[in-house]
Structure formats: C-alpha cells, structure tokens
Coordinates of C-alpha atoms in Angstrom, one line a residue:
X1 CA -36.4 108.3 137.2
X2 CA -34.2 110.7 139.1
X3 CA -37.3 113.1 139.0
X4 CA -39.1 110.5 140.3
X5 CA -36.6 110.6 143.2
X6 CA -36.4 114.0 144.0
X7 CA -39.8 114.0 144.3
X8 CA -40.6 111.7 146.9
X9 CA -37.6 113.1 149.2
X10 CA -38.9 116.2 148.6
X11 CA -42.5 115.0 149.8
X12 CA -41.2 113.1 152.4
X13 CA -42.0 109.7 151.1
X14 CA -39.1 108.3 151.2
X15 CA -37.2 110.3 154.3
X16 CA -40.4 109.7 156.1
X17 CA -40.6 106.0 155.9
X18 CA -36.5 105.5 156.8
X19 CA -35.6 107.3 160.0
X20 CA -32.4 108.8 159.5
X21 CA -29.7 106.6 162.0
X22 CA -26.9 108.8 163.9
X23 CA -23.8 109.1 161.0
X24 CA -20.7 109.8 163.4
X25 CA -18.1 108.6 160.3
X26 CA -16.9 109.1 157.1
X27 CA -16.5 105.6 155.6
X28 CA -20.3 104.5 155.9
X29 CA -21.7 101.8 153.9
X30 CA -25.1 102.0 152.8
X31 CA -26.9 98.8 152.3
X32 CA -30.7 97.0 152.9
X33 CA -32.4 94.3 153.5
X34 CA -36.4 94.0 153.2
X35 CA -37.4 92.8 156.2
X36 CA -36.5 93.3 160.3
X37 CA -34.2 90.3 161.3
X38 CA -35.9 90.8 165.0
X39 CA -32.8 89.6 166.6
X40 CA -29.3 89.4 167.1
X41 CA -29.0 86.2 168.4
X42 CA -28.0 83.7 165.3
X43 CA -29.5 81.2 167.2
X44 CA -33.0 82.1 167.1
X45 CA -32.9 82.7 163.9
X46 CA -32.4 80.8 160.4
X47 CA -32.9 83.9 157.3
X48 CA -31.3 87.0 158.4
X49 CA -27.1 86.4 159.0
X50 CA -25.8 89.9 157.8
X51 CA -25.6 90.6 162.0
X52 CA -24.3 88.0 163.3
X53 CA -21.9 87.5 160.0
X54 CA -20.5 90.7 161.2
X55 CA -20.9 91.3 164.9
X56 CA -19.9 87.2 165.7
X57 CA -16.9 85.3 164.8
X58 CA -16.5 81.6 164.4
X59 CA -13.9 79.1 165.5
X60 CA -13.5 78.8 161.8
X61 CA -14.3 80.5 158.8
X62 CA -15.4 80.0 155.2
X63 CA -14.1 82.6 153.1
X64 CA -15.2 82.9 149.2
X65 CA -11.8 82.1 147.6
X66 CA -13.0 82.3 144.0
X67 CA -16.8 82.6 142.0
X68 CA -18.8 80.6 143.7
X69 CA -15.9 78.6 145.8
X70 CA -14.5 78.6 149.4
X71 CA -12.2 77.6 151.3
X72 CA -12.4 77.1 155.7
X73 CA -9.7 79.3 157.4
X74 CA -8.8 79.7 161.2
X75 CA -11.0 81.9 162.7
X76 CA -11.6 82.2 166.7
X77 CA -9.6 78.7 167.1
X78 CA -5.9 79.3 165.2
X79 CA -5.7 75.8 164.6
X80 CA -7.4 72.6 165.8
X81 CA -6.2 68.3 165.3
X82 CA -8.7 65.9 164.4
X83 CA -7.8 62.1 166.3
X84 CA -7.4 58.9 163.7
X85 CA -10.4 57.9 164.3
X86 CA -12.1 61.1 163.5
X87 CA -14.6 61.5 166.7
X88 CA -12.3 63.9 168.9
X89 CA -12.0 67.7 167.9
X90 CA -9.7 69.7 169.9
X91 CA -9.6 73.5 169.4
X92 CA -6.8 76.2 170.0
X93 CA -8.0 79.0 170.6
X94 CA -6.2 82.8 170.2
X95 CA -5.1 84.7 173.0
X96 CA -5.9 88.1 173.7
X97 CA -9.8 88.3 171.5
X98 CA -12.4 90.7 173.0
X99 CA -15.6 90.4 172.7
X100 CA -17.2 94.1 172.7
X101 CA -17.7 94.0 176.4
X102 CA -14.0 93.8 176.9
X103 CA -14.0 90.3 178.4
X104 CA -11.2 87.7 177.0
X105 CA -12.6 84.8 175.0
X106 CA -12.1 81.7 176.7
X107 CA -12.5 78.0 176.4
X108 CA -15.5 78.1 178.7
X109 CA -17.2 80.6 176.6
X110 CA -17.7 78.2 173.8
X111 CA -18.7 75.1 175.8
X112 CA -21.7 78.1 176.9
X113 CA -22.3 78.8 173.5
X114 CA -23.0 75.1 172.1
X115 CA -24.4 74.0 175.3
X116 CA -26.8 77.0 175.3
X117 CA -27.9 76.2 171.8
X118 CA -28.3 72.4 172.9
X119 CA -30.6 73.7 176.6
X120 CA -34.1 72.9 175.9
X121 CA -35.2 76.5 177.7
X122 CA -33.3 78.3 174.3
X123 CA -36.1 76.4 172.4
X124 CA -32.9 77.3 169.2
X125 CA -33.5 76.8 165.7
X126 CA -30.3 75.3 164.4
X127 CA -29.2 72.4 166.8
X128 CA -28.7 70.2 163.9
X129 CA -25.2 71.5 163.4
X130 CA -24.7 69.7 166.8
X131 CA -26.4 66.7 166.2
X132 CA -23.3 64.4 166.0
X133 CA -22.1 65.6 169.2
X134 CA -21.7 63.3 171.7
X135 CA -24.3 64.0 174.5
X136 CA -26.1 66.9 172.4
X137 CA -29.3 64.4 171.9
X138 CA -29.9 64.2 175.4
X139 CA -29.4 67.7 176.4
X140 CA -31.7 68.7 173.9
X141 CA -34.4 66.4 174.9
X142 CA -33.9 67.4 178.7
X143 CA -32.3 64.3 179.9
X144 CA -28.8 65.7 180.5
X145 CA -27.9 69.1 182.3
X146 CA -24.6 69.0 180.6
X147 CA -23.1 67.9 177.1
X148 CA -20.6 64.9 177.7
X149 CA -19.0 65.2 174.3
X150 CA -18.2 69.6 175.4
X151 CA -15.1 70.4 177.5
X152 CA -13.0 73.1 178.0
X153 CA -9.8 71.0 178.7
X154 CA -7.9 74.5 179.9
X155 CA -8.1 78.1 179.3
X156 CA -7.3 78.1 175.0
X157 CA -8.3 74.5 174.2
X158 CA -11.5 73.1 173.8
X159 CA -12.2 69.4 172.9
X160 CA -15.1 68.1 171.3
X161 CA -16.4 64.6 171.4
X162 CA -18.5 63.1 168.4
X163 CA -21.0 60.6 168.9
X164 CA -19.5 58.9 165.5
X165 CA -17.2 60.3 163.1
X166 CA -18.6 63.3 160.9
X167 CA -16.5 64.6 157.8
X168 CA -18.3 67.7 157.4
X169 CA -18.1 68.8 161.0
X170 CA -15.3 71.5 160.5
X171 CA -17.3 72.9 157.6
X172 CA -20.2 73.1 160.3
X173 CA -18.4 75.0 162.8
X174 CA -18.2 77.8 159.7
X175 CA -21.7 78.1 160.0
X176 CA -23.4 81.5 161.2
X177 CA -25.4 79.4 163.8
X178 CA -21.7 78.2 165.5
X179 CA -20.8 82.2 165.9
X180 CA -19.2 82.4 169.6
X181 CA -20.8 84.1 172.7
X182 CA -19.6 85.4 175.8
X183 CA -21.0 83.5 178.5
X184 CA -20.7 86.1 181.5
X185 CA -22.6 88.6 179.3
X186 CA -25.5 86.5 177.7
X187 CA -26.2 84.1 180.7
X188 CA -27.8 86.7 182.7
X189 CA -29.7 88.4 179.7
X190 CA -31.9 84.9 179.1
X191 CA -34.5 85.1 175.8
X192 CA -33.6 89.3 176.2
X193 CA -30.2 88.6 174.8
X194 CA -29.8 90.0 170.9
X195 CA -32.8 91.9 170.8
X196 CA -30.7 95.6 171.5
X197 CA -27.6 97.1 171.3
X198 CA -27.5 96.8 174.6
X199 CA -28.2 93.0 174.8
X200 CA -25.9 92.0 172.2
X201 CA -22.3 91.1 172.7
X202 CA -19.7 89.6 170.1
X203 CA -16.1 89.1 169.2
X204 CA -17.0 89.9 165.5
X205 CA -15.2 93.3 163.4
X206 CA -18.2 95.5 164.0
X207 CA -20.2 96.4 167.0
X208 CA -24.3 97.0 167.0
X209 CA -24.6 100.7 168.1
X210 CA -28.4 101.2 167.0
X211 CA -31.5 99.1 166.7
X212 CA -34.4 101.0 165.2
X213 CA -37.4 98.2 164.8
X214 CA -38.7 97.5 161.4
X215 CA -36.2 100.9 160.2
X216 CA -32.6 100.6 160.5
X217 CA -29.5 99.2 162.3
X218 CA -26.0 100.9 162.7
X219 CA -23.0 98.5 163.3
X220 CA -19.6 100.4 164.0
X221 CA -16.2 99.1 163.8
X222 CA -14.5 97.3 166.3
X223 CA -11.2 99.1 167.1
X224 CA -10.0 96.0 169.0
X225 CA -10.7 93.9 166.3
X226 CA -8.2 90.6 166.5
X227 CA -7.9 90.6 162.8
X228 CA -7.3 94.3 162.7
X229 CA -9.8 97.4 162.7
X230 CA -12.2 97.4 159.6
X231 CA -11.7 99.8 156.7
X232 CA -15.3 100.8 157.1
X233 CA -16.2 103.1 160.2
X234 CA -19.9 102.3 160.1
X235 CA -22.6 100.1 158.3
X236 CA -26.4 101.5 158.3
X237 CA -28.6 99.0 157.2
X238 CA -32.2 99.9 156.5
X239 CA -35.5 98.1 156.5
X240 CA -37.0 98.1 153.0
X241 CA -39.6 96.4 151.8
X242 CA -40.7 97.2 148.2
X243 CA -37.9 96.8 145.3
X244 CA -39.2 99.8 143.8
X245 CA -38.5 102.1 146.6
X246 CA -35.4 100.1 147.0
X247 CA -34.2 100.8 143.6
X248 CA -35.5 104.5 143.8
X249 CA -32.9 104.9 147.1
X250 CA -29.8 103.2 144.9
X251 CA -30.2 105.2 142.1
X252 CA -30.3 108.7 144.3
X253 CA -27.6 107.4 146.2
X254 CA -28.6 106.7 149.3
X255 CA -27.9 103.4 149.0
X256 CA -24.2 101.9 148.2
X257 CA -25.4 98.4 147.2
X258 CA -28.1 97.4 145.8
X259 CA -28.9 93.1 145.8
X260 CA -30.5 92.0 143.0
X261 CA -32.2 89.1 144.9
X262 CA -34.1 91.6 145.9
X263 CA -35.6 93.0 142.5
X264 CA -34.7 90.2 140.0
X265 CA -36.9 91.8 137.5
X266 CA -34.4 94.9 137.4
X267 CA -31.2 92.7 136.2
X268 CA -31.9 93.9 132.5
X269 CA -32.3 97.4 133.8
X270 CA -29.3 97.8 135.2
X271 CA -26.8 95.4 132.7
X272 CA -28.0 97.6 129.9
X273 CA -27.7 100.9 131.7
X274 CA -24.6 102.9 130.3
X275 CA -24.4 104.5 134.0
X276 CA -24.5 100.9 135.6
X277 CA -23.9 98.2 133.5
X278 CA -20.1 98.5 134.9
X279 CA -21.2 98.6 138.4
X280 CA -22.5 95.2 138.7
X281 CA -20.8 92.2 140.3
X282 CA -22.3 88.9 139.7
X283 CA -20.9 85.2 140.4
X284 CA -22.0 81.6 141.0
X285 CA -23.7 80.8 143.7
X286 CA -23.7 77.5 145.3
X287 CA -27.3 76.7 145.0
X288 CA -29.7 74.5 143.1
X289 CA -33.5 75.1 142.1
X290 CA -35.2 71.9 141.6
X291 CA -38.3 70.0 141.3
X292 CA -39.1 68.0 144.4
X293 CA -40.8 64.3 143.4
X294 CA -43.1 62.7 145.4
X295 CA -42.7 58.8 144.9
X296 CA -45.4 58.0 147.1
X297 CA -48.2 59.7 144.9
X298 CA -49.3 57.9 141.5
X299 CA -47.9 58.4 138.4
X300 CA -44.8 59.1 140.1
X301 CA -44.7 55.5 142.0
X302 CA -43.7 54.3 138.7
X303 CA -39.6 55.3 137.6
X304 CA -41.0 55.8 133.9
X305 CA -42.9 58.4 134.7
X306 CA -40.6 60.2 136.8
X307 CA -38.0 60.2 133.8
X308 CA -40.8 61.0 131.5
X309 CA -41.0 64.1 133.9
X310 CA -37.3 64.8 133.8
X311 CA -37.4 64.7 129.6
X312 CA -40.2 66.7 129.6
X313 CA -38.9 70.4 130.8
X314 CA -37.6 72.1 128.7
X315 CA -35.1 73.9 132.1
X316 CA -32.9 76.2 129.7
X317 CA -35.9 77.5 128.7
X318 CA -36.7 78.5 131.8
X319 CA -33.4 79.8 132.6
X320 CA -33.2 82.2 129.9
X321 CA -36.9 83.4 130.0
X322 CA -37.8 83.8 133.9
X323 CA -33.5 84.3 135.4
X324 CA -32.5 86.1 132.0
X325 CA -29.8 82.9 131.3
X326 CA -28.0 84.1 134.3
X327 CA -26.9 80.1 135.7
X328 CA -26.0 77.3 134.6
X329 CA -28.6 74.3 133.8
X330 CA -27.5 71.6 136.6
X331 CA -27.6 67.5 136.3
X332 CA -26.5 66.2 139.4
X333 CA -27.6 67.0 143.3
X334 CA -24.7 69.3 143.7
X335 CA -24.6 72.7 142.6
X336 CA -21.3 73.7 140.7
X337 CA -18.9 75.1 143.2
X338 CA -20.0 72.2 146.1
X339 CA -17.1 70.3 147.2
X340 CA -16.8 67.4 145.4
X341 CA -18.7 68.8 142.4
X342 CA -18.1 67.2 138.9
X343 CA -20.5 67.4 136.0
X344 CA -23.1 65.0 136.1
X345 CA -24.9 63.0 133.1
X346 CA -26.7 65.2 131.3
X347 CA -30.2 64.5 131.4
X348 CA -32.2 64.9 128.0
X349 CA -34.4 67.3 126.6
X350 CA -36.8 65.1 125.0
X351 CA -40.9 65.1 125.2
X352 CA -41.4 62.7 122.3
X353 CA -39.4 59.9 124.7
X354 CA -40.9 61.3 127.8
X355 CA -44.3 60.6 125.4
X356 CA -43.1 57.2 124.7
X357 CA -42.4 56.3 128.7
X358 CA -45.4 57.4 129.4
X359 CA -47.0 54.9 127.4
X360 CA -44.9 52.4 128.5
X361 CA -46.0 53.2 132.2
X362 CA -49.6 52.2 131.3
X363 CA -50.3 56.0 129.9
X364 CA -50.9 56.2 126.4
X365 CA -53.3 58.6 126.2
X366 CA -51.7 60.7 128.9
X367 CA -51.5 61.5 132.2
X368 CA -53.3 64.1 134.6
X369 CA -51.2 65.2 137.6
X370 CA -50.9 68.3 140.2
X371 CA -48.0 70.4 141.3
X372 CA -48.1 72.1 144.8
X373 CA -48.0 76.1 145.3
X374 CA -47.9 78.3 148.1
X375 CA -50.0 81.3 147.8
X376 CA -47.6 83.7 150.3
X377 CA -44.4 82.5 148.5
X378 CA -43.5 84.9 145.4
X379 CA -44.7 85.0 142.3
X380 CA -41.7 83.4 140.5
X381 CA -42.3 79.9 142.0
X382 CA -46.3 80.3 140.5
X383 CA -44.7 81.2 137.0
X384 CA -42.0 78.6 136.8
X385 CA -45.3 76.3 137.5
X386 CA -47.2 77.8 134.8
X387 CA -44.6 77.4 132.6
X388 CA -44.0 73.6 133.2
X389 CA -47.5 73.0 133.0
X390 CA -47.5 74.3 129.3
X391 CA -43.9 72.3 128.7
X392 CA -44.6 69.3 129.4
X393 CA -48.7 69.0 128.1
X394 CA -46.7 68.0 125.1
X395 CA -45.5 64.8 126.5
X396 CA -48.6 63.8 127.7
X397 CA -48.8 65.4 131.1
X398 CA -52.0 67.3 132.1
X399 CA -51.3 69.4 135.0
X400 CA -53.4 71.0 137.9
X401 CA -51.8 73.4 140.1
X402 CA -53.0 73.1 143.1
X403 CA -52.4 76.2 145.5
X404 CA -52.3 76.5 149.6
X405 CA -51.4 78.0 152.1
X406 CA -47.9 77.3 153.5
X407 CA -49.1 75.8 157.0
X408 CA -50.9 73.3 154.9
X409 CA -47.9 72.5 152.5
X410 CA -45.4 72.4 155.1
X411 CA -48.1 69.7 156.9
X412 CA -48.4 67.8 153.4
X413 CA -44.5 67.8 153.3
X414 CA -44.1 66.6 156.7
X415 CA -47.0 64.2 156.2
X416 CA -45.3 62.8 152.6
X417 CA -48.8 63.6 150.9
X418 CA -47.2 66.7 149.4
X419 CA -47.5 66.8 145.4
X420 CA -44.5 68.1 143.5
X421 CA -43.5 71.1 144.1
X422 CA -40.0 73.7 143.4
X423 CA -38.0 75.4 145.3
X424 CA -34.4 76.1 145.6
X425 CA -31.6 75.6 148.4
X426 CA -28.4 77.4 148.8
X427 CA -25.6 76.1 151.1
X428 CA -25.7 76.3 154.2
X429 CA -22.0 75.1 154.6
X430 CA -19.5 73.9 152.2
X431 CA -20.0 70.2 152.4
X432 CA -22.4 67.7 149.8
X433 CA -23.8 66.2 153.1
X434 CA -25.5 69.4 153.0
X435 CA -27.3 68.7 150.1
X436 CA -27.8 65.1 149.6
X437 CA -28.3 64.4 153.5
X438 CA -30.8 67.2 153.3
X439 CA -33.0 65.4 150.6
X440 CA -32.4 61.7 150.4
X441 CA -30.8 60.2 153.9
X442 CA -34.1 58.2 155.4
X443 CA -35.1 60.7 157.4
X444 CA -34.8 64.0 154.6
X445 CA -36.5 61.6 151.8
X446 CA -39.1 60.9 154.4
X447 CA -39.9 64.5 156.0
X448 CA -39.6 66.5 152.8
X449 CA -41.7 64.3 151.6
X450 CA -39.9 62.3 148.1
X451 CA -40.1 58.7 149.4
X452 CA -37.2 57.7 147.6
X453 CA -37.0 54.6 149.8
X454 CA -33.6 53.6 148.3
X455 CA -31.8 51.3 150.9
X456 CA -28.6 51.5 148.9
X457 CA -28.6 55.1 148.9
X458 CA -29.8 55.6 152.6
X459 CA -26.4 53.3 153.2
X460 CA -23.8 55.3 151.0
X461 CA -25.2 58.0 152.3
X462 CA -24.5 57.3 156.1
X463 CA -20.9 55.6 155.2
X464 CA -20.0 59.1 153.4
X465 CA -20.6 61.3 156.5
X466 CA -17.8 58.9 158.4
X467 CA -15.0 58.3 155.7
X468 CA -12.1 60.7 156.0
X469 CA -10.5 59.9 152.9
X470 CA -11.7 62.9 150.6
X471 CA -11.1 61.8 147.4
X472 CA -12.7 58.2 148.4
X473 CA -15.8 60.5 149.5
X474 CA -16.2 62.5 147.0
X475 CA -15.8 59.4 144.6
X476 CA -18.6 57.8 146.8
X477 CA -20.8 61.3 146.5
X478 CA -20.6 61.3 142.6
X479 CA -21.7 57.6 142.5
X480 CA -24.6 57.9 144.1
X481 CA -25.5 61.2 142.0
X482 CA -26.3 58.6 139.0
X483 CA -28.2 56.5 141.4
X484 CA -30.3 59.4 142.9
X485 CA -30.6 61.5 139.3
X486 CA -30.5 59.0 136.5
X487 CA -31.2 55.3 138.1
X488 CA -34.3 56.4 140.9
X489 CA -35.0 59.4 138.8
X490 CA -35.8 61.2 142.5
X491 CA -35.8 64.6 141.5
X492 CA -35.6 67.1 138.7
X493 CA -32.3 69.9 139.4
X494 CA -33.1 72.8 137.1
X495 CA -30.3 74.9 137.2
X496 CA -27.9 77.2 139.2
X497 CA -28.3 81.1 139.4
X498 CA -25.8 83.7 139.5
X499 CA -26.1 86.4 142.6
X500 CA -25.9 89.8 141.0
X501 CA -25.3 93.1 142.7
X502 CA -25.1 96.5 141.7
X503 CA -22.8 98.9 143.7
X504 CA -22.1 102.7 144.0
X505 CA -18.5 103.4 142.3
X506 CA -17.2 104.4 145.8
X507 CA -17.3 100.6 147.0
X508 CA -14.2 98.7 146.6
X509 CA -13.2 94.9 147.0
X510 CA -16.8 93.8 146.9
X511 CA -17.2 90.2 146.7
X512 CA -19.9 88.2 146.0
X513 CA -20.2 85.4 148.7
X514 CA -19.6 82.2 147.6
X515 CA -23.1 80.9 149.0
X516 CA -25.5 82.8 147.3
X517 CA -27.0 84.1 150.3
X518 CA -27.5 87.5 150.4
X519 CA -25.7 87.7 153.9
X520 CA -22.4 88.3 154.4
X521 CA -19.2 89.8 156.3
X522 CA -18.4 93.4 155.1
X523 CA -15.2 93.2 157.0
X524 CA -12.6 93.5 154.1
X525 CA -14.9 95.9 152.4
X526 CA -13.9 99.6 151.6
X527 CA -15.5 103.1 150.4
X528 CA -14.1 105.8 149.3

C-alpha cells in the first residue's frame, strides 16, 4: 500500500490534485472532507458544519459529555432565565468577546443574526429553529420588517419572546444554524458574506485564513479567543472526494484523521490492522436508520400488514453483514443516547407470523409491493433494499424496487405518493421533538409522506413541545413510542450505528461527537 503511495506523490497524482495551503505553524491538524461546503455562512447551508462549528460560537453549546450523550453548556450567553410560563427567554451575554474583526459582541448583534435568518431577501435554509418565535412567521413571509418576539433589552441582555411555550428551544439555540454574527461586518457584505476569508467574520476559536475552491481551507487560531487560545495553531482541511485516495493520504500521513463515514467499507481494514487497530475511536451516535411507511399506499393501509413488515426483517442481519455489527438494533423512535431515551418493546423477528398477518389482511397467497430508491444516493441504501427484498419474500412479500431520480422522490414525498423507502437521520439537536416532530406531528407525517393520520398522536405530540416538567415529558415521549412503533405500526427503526475514526498517534483528546455527524469543533483538540 505504502508503494502504492509513494508512487502517486512521486507522479504527482496526489500533490497535483491537493494544492499545498500556506503551513505558518507547528501544531497543524490534518483532516478532510469530500466535498466543497461553498460557504461560510451556516445559514445557507444545512450538510457542511465543520466551519461554522469552529469559526462561530453559539449563545449555548452542546458539548459530548459521554459516548453518544451531551449535555448544553453556556456559550456566548453565560447564563439565561426562562419566565413560569415558559414563552420569555432572556440572555446574558459575556463581556469583553471579539469576533475576529475586533468588534465587541453585543445584544444587537444577535437580534441581526436571527432577524437576518428570518428576512425573506437571505432566502436561509434553517428558519425552523425560529419557528416558535413570536413574530418570526411574519417576517419570514414579508409581512413584518422586524421580529416582535427579538429585543435587545440593553447592551448584554437579550430577550426572546415565544409565540407559545417550546421545551426544546435552549437545545435549539445549540444548533450550528443559531451560530452568532456580527452585524456591522455582515450587513454590508449581503449574499457575498461567508464565501472568503475575507467575507467571513466570527467569534468562534479559529479564524478562516484561506479558501481554495473545491481544494482546501486553512482555519488559524484565535489568540483572543474568550475561552482561551486553541492548542492547535492551524487546521487544513482538504477537499477529497474518492475514499481510496483518502485512505492512500492517511496512511502516508498526510492526513491526521481519517472518518470512517467516509469509507465504511475500510472499518475491517483498519480494526484488524496491527499498525491501526489501536488508533481508532469509535462511539454511539445519536442516530436512527429506518424504514419509512407509507399508510396511504395499499397493503400498507391495512395495520396487519405493516406489522407483517416489521416481523419480516431480519435488522441484525443487516447490521452485522452491511455496518459489520457496529450499532445497536433500535425499537423505539429514539436513538439511544436521545434525551429521554429508554428501551423500547422489542419488536419480533418472526416471518412465519408476519406470514400469518398477512393472510389475515386478505393475503394468503402473498403480497406484491415496491420500495423507493434513488439512483444518485449511495450504494448502501440500494443494498440494504436488496437485502429486504430477499428477507422478507419468505413472509409472503414480493418486492419491486422501484428506482428514480431524487427530484422525483423528493416530489413523491412531498406529494405522500412516495413508496417505502430508508434512510437515516442523525440529531440535529439534543431534544426527541427532533425526531418524533420530524416524522409524525400532522405536518412531518404528511410532507414526508407516512400518513399516519393518528389524532391522538398529532395531540401528545403538540402538548410535549409546551410541558416543562421533564420527567412528565419524557414519560409522555415514551408513551407515545408504543403508540407510534407497536399500536400504528408507522415505521420500521433498524438500528443505530457507531461513528468510527481512525487517527494519526500524534492526536490527543479526540472525541467522537455525540451526534454522529461528521462535523465538529476541534477546539479542545491537541497534536503533538
């Protein structure tokens, strides 16, 4: 393999394709990602958060306290009240933070930020993590010039006004999409802001020094970093797209980690290599793959048949063949590590009952049926198909895959004409509204296209984002994880993968985020 290496530096191949960004330090971190983010401004953008995680702070943060857990921390704001009735949010912020431009963050600079995300001319990607503010629907829609619910009572504070009472609204403001921006230095910069070094401007531990399109990016630390300079002097990350080449860069040490994600088939590889097997980090991630369930679409109208469906897979099978057993087969609609997470009813492995259902639901002799796939997606989500559609023959299920393009599925989705299809979502904040909100409120059943048209659940579902009694909420959360799961029978949760990472022995306190995603803040990391 090293051959291998040497001889496409030597040719050029690899030195040639990576353009070599300015090293002015000695503790660099080396990492990749396989595709141009395009931006540095978070809120034009909903995949690539390794920038902003580290160039942007938050008024709060959520740190990974433990495999596959976190915890929400004071970040920009060093403390914040929440009123009895749980509508009013008022922030403190700290004195004395600098955003890289030298100007003092101020009250007034977050009022810009959210307001700027809620301004129909920023056309932003994430205004949902405003939705409950009071006022944000009608800015967004163009009906307000202002956001009632936003005010920057004095210099350090900042109230915030919700429409109705939101329990996961602190976990929301740990988002990447909430990082903070200065308004003095973005206003004037318009749909130009994030797309340079020059343009970009955050309070965060690193600063963006270079911007290389479709190569590289440098971020350097921020000696005036509230928190306290960084450890690491500079982070390089470079643009690549193909695993192999990715790999062939690790293992010659040009790169210091090396994500997994990126290469799954390599996990083997590396766990049985003597040289690396003791270089890999690996932990929960908080994350579910599943099989969506479209209720609207015969056989699946029928609750029989969709429990005939759940029986029928055979999901530590899949676990162990296609993610090398690397997770943990998952019951419920949250992912261990979610708060509020308990272990769910198990649901049975069983095609001889989900036979017997079947002919109970009017299909004795079987039953044909197609599952959705998207040609430009990867190839895992065509094999996990493949795989079912040999499962669950056996229980009387004859399945057609039928494939398209992802314009067309996303229209199918929207349109609720969608067959089944998998996929898998990771947190994007630490809160079960995240999840079951997501998929089985009356609007997320509707546009993701399930049709679980439960009224009960649409009900819970809406009194859970109110109550501020936690352990009332979480009670409520596991409750209706029977109803969803085991009583409508709405979906089919698979399992929950661990993120693995290899890394060069030179990095220390590397820690796997608790998220899954492949983003994350290098802040507290260190090389040697």
């Amino acid at each position: 393999m090293l051959n291998k290496v040497k001889f496409l530096m030597a040719t050029g191949l690899v030195t040639l394709a990576l353009a070599s960004p300015t090293l002015a330090a000695d503790h660099v971190l080396r990492i990749a990602y396989q595709e141009d983010p395009k931006t540095v401004d978070v809120q034009m953008t909903q995949d690539f958060y390794t920038l902003p995680l580290n160039v942007y702070d938050r008024l709060i943060e959520a740190e990974t306290s433990g495999p596959g857990q976190s915890k929400l921390v004071p970040g920009l704001a060093e403390s914040w009240e929440v009123s009895e009735d749980g509508k009013t949010y008022t922030f403190h912020l700290r004195k004395g933070v600098l955003f890289h431009n030298g100007e003092e963050l101020t009250a007034d600079d977050v009022v810009y930020t959210f307001d700027r995300m809620l301004d129909p001319k920023t056309k932003a990607l994430s205004t949902d993590i405003l939705d409950f503010v009071d006022g944000a629907r009608e800015r967004l829609d163009g009906t307000a010039t202002t956001v009632r619910g936003l005010q920057a009572v004095d210099k350090y504070t900042v109230k915030i006004v919700l429409r109705d009472p939101y329990a996961a609204f602190t976990a929301l403001m740990a988002a990447p999409a909430a990082s903070i921006y200065n308004r003095k230095f973005t206003e004037p910069l318009g749909d130009q802001y994030g797309l340079t070094p020059e343009t970009t401007n955050g309070t965060g531990p690193f600063k963006l020094t270079e911007y290389n399109l479709n190569d590289n990016q440098v971020l350097e630390a921020n000696d005036q970093y509230y928190r306290g300079r960084p450890k690491l002097d500079q982070i390089i990350i470079r643009v690549v797209a193909d695993s192999e080449t990715l790999r062939l860069l690790f293992e010659s040490d040009e790169l210091d980690v090396f994500d997994v994600d990126y290469a799954p088939t390599q996990l083997p590889y590396f766990t049985s290599s003597d040289q690396w097997k003791g270089q890999v980090r690996a932990g929960p991630r908080v994350g579910m793959y599943y099989y969506h369930i479209n209720q609207a679409l015969k056989p699946f109208d029928d609750v029989r048949v969709r429990k005939a469906f759940q029986m029928a897979i055979n999901r530590e099978e899949i676990l162990q063949k296609n993610f090398y057993g690397k997770g943990m087969v998952e019951n419920g609609v949250m992912p261990r590590g979610l708060t509020c997470y308990a272990a769910a009813t198990p649901i049975e492995y069983n095609p001889g009952k989900a036979k017997q259902l079947l002919a109970e639901a009017g299909y004795p002799d079987g039953v044909d049926i197609k599952l959705a796939q998207v040609s430009s997606w990867s190839s895992k989500w065509s094999d996990m198909n493949q795989i079912i559609q040999a499962q669950i023959k056996e229980a009387g299920f004859n399945v057609q895959i039928n494939t398209m393009d992802e314009s067309a599925y996303l229209a199918s989705r929207k349109a609720g004409t969608v067959d089944n299809y998998t996929q898998n979502w990771s947190a994007d904040f630490n809160d079960p509204d995240n999840f079951f909100y997501t998929f089985f409120s009356k609007s997320g059943t509707a546009v993701r296209g399930y049709n679980n048209n439960d009224t009960e659940v649409f009900a819970a579902l809406d009194k859970a984002r109110s109550m501020t009694n936690p352990e009332e909420r979480c009670a409520l959360y596991q409750k209706m994880t029977d109803r969803i799961v085991q009583e409508d029978a709405a979906w089919v949760p698979m399992f929950s993968l661990d993120h693995a990472y290899v890394v060069q022995p030179r990095v220390k306190n590397f820690v796997v985020p608790w998220n899954g995603w492949s983003d994350m803040s290098y802040y507290k990391m260190e090389v040697e």
